mmCIF file of C-alpha atoms in Angstrom:
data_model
loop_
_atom_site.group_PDB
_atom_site.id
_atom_site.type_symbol
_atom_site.label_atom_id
_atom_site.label_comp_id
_atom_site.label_asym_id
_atom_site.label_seq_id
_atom_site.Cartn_x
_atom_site.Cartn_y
_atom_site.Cartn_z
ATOM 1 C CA UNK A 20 0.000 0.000 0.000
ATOM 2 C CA UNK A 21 2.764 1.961 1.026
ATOM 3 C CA UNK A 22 4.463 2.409 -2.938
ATOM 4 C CA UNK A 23 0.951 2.678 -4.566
ATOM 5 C CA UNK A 24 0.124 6.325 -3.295
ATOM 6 C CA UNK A 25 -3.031 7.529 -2.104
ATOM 7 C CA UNK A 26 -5.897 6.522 -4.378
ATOM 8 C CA UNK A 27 -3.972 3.669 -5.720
ATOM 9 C CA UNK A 28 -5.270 0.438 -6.309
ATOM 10 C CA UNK A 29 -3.737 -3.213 -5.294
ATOM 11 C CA UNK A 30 -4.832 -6.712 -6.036
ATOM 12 C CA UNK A 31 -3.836 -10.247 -4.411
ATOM 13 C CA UNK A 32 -5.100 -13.124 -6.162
ATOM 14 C CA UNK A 33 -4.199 -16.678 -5.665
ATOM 15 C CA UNK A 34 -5.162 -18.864 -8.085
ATOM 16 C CA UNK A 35 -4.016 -22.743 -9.128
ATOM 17 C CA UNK A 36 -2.357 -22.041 -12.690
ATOM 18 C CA UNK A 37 0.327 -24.416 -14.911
ATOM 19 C CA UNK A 38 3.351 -22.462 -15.475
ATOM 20 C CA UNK A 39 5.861 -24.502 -18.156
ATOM 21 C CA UNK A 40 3.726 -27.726 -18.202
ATOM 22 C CA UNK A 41 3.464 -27.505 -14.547
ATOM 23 C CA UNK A 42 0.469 -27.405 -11.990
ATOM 24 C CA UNK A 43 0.711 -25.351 -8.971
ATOM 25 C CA UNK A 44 -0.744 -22.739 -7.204
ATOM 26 C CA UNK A 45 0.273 -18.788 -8.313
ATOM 27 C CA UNK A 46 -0.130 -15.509 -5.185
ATOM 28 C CA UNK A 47 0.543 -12.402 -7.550
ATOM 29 C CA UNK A 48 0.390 -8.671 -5.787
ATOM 30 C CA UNK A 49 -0.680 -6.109 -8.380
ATOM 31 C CA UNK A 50 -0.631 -2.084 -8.184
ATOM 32 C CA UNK A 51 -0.590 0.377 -10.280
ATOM 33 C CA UNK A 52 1.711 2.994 -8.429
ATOM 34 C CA UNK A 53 4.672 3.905 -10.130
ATOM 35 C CA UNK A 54 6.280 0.980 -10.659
ATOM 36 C CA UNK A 55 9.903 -0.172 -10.879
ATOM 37 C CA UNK A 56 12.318 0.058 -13.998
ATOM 38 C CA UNK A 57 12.789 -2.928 -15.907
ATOM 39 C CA UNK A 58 16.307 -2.767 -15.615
ATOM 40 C CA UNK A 59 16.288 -3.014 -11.603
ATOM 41 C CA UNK A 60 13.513 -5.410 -11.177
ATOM 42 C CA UNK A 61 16.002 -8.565 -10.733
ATOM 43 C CA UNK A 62 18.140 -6.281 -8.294
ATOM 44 C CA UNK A 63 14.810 -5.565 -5.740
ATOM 45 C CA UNK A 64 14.765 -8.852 -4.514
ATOM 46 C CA UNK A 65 18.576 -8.403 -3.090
ATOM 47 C CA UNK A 66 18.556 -7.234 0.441
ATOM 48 C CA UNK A 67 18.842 -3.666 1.665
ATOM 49 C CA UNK A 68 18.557 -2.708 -2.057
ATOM 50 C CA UNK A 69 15.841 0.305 -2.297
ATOM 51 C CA UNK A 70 14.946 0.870 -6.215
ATOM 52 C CA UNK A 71 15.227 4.690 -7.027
ATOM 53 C CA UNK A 72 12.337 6.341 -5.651
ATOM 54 C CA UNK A 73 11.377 3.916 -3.330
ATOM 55 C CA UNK A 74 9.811 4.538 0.117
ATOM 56 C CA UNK A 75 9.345 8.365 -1.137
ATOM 57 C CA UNK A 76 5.528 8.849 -0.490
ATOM 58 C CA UNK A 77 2.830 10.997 -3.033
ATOM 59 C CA UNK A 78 3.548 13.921 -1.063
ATOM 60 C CA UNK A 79 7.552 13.280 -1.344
ATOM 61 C CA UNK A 80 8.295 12.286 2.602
ATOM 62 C CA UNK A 81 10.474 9.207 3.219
ATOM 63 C CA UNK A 82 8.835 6.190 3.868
ATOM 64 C CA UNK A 83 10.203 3.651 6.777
ATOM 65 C CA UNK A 84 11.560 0.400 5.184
ATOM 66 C CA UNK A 85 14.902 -1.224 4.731
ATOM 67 C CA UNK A 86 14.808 -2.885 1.753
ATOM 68 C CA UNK A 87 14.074 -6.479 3.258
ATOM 69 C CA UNK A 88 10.660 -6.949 2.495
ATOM 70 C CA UNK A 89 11.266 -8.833 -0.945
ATOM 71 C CA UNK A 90 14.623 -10.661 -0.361
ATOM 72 C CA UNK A 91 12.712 -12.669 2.454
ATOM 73 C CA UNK A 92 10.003 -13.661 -0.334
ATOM 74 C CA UNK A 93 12.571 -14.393 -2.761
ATOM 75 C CA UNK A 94 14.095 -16.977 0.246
ATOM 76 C CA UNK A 95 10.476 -18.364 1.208
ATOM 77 C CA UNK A 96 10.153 -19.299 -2.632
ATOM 78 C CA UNK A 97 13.789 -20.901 -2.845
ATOM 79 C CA UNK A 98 12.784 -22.978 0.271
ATOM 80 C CA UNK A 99 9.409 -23.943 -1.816
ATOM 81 C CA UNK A 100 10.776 -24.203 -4.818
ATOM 82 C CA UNK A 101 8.853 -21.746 -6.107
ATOM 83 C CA UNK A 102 9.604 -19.080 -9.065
ATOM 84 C CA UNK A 103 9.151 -14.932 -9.196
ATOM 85 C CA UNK A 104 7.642 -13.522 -12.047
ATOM 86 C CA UNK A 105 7.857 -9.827 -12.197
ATOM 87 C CA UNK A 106 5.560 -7.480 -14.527
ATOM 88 C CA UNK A 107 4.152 -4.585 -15.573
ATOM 89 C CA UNK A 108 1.033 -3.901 -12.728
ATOM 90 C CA UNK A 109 -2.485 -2.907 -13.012
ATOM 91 C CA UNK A 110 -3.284 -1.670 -16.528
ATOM 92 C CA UNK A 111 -0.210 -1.397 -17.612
ATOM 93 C CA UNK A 112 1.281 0.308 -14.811
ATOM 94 C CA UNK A 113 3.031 -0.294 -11.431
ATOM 95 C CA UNK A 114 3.952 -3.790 -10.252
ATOM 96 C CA UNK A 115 3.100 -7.003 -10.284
ATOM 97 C CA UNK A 116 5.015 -10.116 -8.543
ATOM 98 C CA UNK A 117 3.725 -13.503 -8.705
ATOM 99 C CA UNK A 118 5.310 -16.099 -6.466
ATOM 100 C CA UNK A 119 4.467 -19.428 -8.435
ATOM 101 C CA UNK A 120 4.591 -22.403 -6.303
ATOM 102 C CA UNK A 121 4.739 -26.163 -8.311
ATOM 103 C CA UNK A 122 2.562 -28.854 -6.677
ATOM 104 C CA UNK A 123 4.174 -31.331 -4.738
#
């Protein structure tokens, strides 16, 4: 909620879904704040990292956070075996990060 500004909208589904010939189960958080650059969305799941703007609220204060938040999902889906797929958000715009977890 924080990164989709006031008046922004977010969506968690969970769904079953077959990613690659594969059954499982799919959790995808959606916005459509602003978003993070293609070329740092691989780089957000690192610990401490921050991507530029982050944590800088619609009315430009500094958000808490410490850049943890994602790491520790990108750990609880290497200990499930599960994979991150990261997207374009809500029409087009913001974020969207599905955590795709195979059937056992």
């Amino acid at each position: 909620m924080r990164y989709a500004g006031e008046g922004g909208r977010i969506e968690v589904v969970c769904r079953r879904d077959v990613r690659d010939g594969v059954g499982g189960i799919a959790l995808c958080v959606a916005d459509d704040g602003p978003g993070v650059a293609p070329e740092e969305r691989e780089r957000i799941f690192h610990r401490f990292y921050r991507a530029n703007g982050a944590g800088n609220g619609s009315n430009g204060s500094r958000n808490s956070g410490s850049g943890i938040g994602l790491s520790l999902v990108a750990r609880i889906a290497r200990t499930h075996h599960a994979r991150i797929h990261v997207e374009d958000g809500l029409a087009g715009r913001g974020l969207a990060i599905t955590v795709f977890f195979p059937a056992a």
